[in-house]
mmCIF file of C-alpha atoms in Angstrom:
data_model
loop_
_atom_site.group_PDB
_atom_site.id
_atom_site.type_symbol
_atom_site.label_atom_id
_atom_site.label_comp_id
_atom_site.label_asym_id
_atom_site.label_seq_id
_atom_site.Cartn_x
_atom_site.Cartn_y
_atom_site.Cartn_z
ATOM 1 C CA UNK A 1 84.729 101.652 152.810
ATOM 2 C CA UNK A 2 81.882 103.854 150.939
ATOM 3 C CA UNK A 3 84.173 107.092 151.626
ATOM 4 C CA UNK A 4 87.245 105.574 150.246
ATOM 5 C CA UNK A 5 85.066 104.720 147.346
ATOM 6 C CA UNK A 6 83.741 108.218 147.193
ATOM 7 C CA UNK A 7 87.245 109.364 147.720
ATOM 8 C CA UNK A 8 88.388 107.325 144.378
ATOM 9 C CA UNK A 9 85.252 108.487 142.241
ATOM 10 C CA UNK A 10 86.310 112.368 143.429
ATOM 11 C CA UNK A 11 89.773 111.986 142.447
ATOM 12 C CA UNK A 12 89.237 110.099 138.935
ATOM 13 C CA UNK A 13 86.440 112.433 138.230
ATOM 14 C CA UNK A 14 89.536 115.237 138.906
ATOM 15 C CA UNK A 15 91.802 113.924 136.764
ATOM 16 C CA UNK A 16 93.893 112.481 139.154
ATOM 17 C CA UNK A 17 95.248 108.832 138.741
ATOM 18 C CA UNK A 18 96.753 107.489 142.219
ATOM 19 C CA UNK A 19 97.757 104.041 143.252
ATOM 20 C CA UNK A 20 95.364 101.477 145.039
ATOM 21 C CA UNK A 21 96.308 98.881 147.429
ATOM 22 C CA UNK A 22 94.066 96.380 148.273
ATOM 23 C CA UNK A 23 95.077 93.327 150.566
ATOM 24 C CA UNK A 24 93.630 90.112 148.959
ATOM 25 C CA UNK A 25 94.555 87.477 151.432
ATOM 26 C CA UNK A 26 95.479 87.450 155.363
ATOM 27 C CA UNK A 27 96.234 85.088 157.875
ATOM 28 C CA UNK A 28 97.003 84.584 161.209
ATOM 29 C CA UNK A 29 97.047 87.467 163.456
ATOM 30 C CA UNK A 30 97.097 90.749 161.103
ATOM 31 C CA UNK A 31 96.216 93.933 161.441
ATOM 32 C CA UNK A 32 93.333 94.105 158.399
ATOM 33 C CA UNK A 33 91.359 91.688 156.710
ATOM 34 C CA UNK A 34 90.958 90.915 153.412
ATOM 35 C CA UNK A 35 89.363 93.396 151.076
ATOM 36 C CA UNK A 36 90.930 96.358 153.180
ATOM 37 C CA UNK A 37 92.186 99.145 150.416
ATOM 38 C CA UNK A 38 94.161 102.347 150.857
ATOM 39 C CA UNK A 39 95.044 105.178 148.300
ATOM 40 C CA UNK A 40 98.221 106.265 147.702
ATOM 41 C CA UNK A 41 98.358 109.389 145.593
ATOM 42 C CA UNK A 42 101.500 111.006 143.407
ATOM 43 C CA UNK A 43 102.407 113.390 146.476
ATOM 44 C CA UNK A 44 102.992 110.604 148.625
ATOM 45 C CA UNK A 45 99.726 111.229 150.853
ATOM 46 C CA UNK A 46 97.265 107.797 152.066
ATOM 47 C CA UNK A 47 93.757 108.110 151.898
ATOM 48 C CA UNK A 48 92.608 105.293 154.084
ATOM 49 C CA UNK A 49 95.065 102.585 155.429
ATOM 50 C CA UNK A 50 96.248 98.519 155.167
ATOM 51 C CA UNK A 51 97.124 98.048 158.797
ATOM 52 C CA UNK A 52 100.181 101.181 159.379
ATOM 53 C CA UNK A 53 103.508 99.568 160.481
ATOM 54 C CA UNK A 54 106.214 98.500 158.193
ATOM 55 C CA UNK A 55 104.108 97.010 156.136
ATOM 56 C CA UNK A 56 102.576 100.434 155.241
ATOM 57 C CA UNK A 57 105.449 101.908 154.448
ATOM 58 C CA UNK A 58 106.763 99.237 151.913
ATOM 59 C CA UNK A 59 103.416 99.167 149.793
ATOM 60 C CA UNK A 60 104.073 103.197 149.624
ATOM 61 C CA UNK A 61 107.425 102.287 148.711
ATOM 62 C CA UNK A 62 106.499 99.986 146.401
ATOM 63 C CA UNK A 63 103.553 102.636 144.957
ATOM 64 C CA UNK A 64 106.591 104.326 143.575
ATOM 65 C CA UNK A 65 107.472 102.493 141.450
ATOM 66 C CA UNK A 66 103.624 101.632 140.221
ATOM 67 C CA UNK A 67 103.553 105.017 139.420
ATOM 68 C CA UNK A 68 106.139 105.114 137.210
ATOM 69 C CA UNK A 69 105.544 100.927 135.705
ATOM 70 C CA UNK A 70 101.613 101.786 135.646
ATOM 71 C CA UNK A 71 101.634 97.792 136.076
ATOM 72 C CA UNK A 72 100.130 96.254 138.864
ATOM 73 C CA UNK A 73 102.304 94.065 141.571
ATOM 74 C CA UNK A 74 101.089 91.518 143.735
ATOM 75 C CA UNK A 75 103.456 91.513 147.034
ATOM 76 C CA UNK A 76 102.950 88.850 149.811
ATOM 77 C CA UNK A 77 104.759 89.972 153.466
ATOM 78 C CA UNK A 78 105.527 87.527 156.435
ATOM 79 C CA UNK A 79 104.116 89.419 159.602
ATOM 80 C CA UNK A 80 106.311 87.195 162.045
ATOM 81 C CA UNK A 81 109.364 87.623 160.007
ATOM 82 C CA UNK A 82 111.483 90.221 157.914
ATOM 83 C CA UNK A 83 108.651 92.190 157.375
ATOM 84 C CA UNK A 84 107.791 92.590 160.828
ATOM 85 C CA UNK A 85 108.259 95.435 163.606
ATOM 86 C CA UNK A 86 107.212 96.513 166.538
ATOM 87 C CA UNK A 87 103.926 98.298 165.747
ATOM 88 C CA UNK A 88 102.952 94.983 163.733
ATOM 89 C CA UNK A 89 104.301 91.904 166.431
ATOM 90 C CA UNK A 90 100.573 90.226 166.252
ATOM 91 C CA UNK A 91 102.475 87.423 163.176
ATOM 92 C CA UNK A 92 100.270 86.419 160.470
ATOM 93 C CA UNK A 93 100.545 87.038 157.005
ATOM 94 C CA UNK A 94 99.419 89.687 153.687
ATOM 95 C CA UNK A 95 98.843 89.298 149.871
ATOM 96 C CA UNK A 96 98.573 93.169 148.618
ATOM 97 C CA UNK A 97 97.958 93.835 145.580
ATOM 98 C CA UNK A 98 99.132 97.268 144.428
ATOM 99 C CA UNK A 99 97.785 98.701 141.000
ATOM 100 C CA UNK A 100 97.485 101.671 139.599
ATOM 101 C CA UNK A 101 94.243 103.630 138.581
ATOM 102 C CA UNK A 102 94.439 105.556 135.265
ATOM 103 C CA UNK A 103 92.092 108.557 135.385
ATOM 104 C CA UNK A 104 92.070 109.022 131.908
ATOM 105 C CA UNK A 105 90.656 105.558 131.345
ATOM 106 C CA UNK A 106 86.968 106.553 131.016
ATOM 107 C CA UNK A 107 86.094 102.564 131.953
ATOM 108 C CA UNK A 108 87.589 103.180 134.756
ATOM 109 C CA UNK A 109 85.402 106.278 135.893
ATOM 110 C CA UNK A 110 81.823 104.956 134.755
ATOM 111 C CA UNK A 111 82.942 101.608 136.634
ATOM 112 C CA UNK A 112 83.204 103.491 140.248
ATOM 113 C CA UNK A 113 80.056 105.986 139.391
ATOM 114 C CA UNK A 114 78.769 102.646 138.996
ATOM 115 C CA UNK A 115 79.917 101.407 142.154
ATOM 116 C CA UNK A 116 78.744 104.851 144.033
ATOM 117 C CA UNK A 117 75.029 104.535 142.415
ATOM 118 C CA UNK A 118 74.687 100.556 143.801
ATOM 119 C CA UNK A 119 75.834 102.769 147.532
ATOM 120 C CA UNK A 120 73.205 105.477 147.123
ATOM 121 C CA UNK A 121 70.463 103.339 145.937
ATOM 122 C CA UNK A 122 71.203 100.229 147.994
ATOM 123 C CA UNK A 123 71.992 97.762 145.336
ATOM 124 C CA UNK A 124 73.824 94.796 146.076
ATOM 125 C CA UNK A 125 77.138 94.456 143.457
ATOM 126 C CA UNK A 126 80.640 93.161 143.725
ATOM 127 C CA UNK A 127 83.446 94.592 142.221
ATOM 128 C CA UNK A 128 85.836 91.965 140.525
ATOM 129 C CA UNK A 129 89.220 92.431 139.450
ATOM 130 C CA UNK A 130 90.946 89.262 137.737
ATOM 131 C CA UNK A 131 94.174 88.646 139.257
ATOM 132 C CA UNK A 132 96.027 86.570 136.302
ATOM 133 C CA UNK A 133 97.715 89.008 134.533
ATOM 134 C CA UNK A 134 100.585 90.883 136.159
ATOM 135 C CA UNK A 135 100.557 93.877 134.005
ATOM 136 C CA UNK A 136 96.893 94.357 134.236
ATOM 137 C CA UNK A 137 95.407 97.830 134.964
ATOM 138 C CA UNK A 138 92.356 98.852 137.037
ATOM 139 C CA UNK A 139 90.438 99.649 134.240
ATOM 140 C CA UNK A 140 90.357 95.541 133.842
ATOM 141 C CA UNK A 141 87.685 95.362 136.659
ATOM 142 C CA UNK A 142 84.556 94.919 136.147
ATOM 143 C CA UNK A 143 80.980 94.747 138.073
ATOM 144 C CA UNK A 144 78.204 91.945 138.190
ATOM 145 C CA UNK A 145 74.984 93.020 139.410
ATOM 146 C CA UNK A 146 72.687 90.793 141.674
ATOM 147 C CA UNK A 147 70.585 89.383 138.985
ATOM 148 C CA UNK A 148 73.884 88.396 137.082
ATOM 149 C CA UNK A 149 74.749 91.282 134.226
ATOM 150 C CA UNK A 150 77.696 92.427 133.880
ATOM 151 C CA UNK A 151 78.892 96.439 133.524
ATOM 152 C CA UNK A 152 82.684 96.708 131.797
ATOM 153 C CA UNK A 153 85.056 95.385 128.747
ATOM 154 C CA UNK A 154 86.035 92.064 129.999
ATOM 155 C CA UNK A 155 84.862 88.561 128.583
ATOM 156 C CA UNK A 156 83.274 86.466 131.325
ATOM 157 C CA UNK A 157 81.593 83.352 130.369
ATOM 158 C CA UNK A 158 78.006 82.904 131.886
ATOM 159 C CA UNK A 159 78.529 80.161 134.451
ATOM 160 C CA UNK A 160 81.085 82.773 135.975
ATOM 161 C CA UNK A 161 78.813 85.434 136.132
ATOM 162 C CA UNK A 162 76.407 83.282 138.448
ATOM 163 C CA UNK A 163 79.606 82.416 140.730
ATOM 164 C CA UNK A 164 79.958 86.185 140.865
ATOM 165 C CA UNK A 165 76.654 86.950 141.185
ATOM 166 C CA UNK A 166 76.246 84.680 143.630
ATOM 167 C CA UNK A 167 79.254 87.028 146.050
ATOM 168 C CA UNK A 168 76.655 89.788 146.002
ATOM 169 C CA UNK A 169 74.956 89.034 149.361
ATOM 170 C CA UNK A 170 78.309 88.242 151.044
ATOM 171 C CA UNK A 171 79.812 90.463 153.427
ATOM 172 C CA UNK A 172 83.463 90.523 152.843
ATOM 173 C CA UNK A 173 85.453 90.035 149.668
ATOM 174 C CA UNK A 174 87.678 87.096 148.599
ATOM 175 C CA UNK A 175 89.625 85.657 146.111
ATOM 176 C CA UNK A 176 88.261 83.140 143.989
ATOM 177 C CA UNK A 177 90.028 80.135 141.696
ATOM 178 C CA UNK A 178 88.089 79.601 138.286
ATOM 179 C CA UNK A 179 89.282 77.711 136.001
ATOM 180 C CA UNK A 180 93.071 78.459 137.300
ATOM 181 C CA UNK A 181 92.309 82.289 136.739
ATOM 182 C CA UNK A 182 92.581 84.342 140.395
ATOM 183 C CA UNK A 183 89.848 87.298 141.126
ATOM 184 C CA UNK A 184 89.376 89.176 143.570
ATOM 185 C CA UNK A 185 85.674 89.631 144.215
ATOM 186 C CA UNK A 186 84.507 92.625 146.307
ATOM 187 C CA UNK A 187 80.709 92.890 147.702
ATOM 188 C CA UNK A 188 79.515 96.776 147.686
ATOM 189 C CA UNK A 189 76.727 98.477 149.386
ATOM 190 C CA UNK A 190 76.375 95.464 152.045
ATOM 191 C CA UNK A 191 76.631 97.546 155.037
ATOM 192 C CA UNK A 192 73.362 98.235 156.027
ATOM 193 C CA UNK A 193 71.054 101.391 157.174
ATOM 194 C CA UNK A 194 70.731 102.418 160.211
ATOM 195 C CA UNK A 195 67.438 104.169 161.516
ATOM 196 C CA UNK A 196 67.650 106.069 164.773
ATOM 197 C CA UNK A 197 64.360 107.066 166.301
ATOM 198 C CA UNK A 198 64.495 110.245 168.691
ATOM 199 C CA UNK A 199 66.608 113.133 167.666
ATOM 200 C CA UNK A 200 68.168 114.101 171.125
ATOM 201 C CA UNK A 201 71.975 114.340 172.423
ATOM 202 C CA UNK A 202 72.278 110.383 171.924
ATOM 203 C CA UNK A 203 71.014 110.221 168.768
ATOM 204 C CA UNK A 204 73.525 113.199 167.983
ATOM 205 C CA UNK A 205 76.423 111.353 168.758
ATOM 206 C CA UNK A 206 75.400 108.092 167.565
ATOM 207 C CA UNK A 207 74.247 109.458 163.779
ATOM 208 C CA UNK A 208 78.688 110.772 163.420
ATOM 209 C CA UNK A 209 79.861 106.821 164.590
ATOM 210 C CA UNK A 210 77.303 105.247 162.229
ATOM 211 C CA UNK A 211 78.214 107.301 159.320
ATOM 212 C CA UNK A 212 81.843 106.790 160.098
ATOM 213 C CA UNK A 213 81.510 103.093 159.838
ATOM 214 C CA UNK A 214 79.541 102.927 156.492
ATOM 215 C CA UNK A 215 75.849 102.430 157.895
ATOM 216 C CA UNK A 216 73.359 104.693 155.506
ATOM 217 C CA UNK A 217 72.178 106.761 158.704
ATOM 218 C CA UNK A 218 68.633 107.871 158.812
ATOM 219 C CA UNK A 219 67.437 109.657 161.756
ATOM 220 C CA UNK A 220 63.343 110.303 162.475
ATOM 221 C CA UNK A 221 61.369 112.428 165.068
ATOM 222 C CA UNK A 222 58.406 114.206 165.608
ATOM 223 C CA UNK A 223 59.836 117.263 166.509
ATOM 224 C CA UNK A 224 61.706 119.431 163.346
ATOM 225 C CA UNK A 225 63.250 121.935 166.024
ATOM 226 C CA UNK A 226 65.583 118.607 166.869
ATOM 227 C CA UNK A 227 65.250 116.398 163.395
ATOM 228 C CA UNK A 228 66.863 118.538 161.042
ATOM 229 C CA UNK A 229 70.320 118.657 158.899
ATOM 230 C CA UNK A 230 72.061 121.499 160.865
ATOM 231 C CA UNK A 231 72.054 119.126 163.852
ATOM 232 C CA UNK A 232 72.634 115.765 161.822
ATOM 233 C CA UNK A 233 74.975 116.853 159.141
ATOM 234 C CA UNK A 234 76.472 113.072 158.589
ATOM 235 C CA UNK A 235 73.256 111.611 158.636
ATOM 236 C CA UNK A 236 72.032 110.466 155.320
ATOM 237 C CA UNK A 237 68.359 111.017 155.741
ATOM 238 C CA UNK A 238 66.345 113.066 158.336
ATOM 239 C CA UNK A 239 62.951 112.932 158.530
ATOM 240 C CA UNK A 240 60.134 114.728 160.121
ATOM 241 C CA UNK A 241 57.098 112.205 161.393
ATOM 242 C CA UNK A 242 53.752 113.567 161.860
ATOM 243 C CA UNK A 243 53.697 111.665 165.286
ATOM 244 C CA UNK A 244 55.589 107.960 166.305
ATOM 245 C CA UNK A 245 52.756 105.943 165.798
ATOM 246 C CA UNK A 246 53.314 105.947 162.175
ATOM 247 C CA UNK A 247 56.905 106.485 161.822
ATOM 248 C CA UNK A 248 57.526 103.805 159.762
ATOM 249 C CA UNK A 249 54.986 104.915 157.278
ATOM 250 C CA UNK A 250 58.038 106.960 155.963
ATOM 251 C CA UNK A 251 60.633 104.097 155.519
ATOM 252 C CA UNK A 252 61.099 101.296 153.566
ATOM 253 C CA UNK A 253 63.116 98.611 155.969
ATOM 254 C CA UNK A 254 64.455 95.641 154.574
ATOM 255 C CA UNK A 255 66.573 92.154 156.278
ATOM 256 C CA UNK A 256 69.331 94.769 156.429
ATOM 257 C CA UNK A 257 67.957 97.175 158.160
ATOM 258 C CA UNK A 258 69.294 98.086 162.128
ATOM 259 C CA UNK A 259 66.273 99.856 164.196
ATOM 260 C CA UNK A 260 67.900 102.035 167.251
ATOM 261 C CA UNK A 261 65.562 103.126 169.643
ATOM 262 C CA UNK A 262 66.353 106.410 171.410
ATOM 263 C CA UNK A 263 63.069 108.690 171.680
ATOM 264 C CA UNK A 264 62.187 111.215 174.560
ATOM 265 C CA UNK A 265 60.134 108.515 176.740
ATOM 266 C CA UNK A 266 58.894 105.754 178.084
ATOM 267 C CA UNK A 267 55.484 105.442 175.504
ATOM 268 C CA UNK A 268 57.251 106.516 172.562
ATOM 269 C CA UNK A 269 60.013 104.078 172.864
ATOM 270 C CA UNK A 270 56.925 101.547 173.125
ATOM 271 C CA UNK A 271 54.996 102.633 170.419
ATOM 272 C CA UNK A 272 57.835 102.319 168.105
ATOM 273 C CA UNK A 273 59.096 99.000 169.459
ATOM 274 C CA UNK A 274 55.472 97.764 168.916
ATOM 275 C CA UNK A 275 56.166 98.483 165.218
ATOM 276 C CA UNK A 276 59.647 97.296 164.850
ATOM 277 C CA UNK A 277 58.618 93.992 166.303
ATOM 278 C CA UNK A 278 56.692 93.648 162.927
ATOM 279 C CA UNK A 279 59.005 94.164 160.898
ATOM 280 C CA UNK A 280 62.147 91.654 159.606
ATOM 281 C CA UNK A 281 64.986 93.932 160.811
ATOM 282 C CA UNK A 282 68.188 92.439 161.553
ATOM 283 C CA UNK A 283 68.721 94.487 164.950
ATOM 284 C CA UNK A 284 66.071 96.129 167.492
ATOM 285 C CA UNK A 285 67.779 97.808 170.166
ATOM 286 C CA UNK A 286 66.143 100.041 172.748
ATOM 287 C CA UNK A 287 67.632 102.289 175.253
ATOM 288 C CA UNK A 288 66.798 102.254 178.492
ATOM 289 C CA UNK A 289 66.917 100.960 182.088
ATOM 290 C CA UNK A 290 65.829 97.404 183.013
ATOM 291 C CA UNK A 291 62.845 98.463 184.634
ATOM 292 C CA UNK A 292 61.690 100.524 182.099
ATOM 293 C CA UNK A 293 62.603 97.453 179.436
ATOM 294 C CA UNK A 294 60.207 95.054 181.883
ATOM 295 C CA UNK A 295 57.242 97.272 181.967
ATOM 296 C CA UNK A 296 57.529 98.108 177.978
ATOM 297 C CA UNK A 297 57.963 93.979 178.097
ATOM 298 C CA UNK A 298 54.770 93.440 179.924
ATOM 299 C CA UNK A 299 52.546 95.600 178.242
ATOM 300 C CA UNK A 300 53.803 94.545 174.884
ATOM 301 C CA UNK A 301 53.065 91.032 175.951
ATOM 302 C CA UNK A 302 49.509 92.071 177.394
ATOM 303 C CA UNK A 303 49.160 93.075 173.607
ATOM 304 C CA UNK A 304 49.443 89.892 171.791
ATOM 305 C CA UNK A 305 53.152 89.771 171.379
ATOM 306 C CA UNK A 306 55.083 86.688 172.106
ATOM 307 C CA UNK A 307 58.454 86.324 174.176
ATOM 308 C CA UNK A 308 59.816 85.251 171.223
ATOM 309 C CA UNK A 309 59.248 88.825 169.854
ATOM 310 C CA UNK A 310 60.582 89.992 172.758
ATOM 311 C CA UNK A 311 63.801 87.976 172.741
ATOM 312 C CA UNK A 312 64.486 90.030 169.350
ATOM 313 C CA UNK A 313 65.359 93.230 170.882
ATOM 314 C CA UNK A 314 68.354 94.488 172.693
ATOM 315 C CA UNK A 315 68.045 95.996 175.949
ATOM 316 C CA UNK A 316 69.735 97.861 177.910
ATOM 317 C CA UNK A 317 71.276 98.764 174.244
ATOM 318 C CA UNK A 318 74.575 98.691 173.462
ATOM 319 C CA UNK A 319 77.808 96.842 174.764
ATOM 320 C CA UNK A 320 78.712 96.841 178.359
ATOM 321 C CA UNK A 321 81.370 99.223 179.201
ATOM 322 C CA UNK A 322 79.794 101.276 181.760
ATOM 323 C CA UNK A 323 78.999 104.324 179.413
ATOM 324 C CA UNK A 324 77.946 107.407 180.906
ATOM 325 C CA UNK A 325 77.470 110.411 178.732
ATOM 326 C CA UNK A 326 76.130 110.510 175.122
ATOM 327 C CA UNK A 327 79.351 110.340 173.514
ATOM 328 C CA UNK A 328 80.059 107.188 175.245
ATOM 329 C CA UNK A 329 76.951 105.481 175.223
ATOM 330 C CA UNK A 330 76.738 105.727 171.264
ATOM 331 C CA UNK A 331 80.354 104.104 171.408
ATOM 332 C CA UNK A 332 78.356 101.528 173.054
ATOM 333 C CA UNK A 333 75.224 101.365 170.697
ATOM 334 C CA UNK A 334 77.433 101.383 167.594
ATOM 335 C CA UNK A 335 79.895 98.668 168.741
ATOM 336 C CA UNK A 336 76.851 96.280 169.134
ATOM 337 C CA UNK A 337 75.898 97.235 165.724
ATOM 338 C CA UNK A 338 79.178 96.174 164.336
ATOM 339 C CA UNK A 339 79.267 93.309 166.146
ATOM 340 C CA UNK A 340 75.590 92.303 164.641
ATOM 341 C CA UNK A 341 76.654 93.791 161.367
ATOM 342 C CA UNK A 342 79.405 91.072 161.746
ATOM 343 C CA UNK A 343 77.323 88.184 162.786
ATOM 344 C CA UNK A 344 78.789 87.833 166.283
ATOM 345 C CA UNK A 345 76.021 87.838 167.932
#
């Protein structure tokens, strides 16, 4: 979601106005959740996507004719009846909301630079768009902060700003019913940053599937010959530790932070597990064999450190498909992340 954002700041910032659709409600069995957006632009091309199928093709369809109204439309489709086909059997049902996004509505802009500084700096926002009026643009949206302000033109009295404010820490968006007025409140920046310790062929592959889904990706070793931006160009930060022992010296981890443990051995791996077992990280995985995991274990528990600790981290990392080479086992490592990310498990 943070590149379709960047995608929308790049193209108002261009001059371009395009068509968003965003789906505000599902249920049953579809394809994407609530809160799932794609662009449409004037050409015709998608940036991003609401599922594909039929269902795809009528909200470009019905784009068309946003770009010409400028109005928004709010469009609900029956999964497991005329609006279904083949590529979309699963049933269930969709609430889009298509609307269009006026690039010469400065509002507009300084309300997704807004949205694109919360990203970059980690602040927690949501995005809220009232539903109520049918001919309402996008420049009608506005964003409450954590602490409750509010950045943009529209009145909102200040018990509605804590309800709002309260949607920050949430994960995904939803529609909510105040005072019989419908908005559709979005969290940003929730996704949490990923820090990868060890800069070798695992790490490689693992930094590109992070960054693809919307963990900040920072990426440490000791050794600037491997931790460098020519060989981690998606990576958000990579940094260059005098030695692991004080590796976390450099960061600043908070309950959203997701610790991935892939260094060159056996003592590093423990050294840096010793430290992430003090911190309150949401996710300590380690690679590594079972045997090596026991005799980290047992030495960590010679230390001081309790099984509870212990029960924190995740090894062998990753999901259980029998990976093999790098490129599979950060498939692995960043499908347990999601499923963390997702409170699963």
């Amino acid at each position: 979601m943070n590149s379709l954002y960047q995608s929308m700041l790049q193209l108002l910032e261009g001059g371009e106005s395009f068509v968003q659709a965003t789906i505000l409600a599902q249920s049953g069995s579809a394809p994407r959740t609530a809160g799932a957006k794609m662009i449409i632009r004037a050409d015709k091309s998608i940036i991003g996507t609401i599922g594909g199928g039929l269902v795809e093709a009528k909200v470009q369809q019905l784009a068309a004719e946003v770009f010409k109204t400028r109005k928004a439309v709010t469009k609900e489709f029956n999964l497991s009846g005329s609006d279904a086909d083949m590529d979309m059997i699963c049933g269930g049902n969709l609430e889009v909301l298509v609307q269009y996004m006026d690039a010469s509505k400065e509002q507009l802009l300084a309300i997704y630079r807004e949205i694109i500084k919360a990203i970059e700096n980690r602040k927690r926002i949501v995005l809220v768009t009232p539903l109520a009026d049918s001919a309402m643009e996008g420049s009608h949206s506005f964003i409450v902060k954590e602490e409750g302000t509010l950045i943009g033109t529209f009145t909102v009295p200040a018990e509605w700003l804590s309800k709002f404010a309260s949607c920050t820490t949430d994960r995904y968006p939803q529609v909510l019913n105040i005072n019989e007025k419908r908005f559709l409140v979005e969290p940003v920046s929730t996704y949490g940053t990923v820090y990868i310790f060890g800069a070798g062929h695992v790490s490689q592959k693992l930094a590109q599937l992070t960054t693809l889904v919307d963990f900040r990706t920072v990426v440490l070793d000791d050794r600037k010959e491997f931790a460098n931006s020519e060989r981690f160009p998606t990576a958000d930060e990579v940094l260059v530790v005098e030695h692991f022992e004080r590796a976390f010296e450099s960061i600043q981890l908070e309950q959203e932070s997701y610790l991935v443990i892939v260094t060159r051995g056996h003592a590093h791996d423990k050294t840096v597990l010793a430290q992430a077992l003090n911190t309150n990280a949401r996710y300590i995985g380690m690679i590594g064999s079972r045997r090596k995991r026991d005799t980290i274990y047992r030495a960590l528990l010679n230390e001081g450190f309790s099984e509870e600790d212990i029960k924190r981290v995740y090894c062998p990392i990753g999901l259980e498909i029998d990976a093999e080479t790098p490129e599979e086992i950060a498939v692995s490592i960043t499908a347990e992340l999601i499923k963390v990310r997702a409170g699963r498990c």
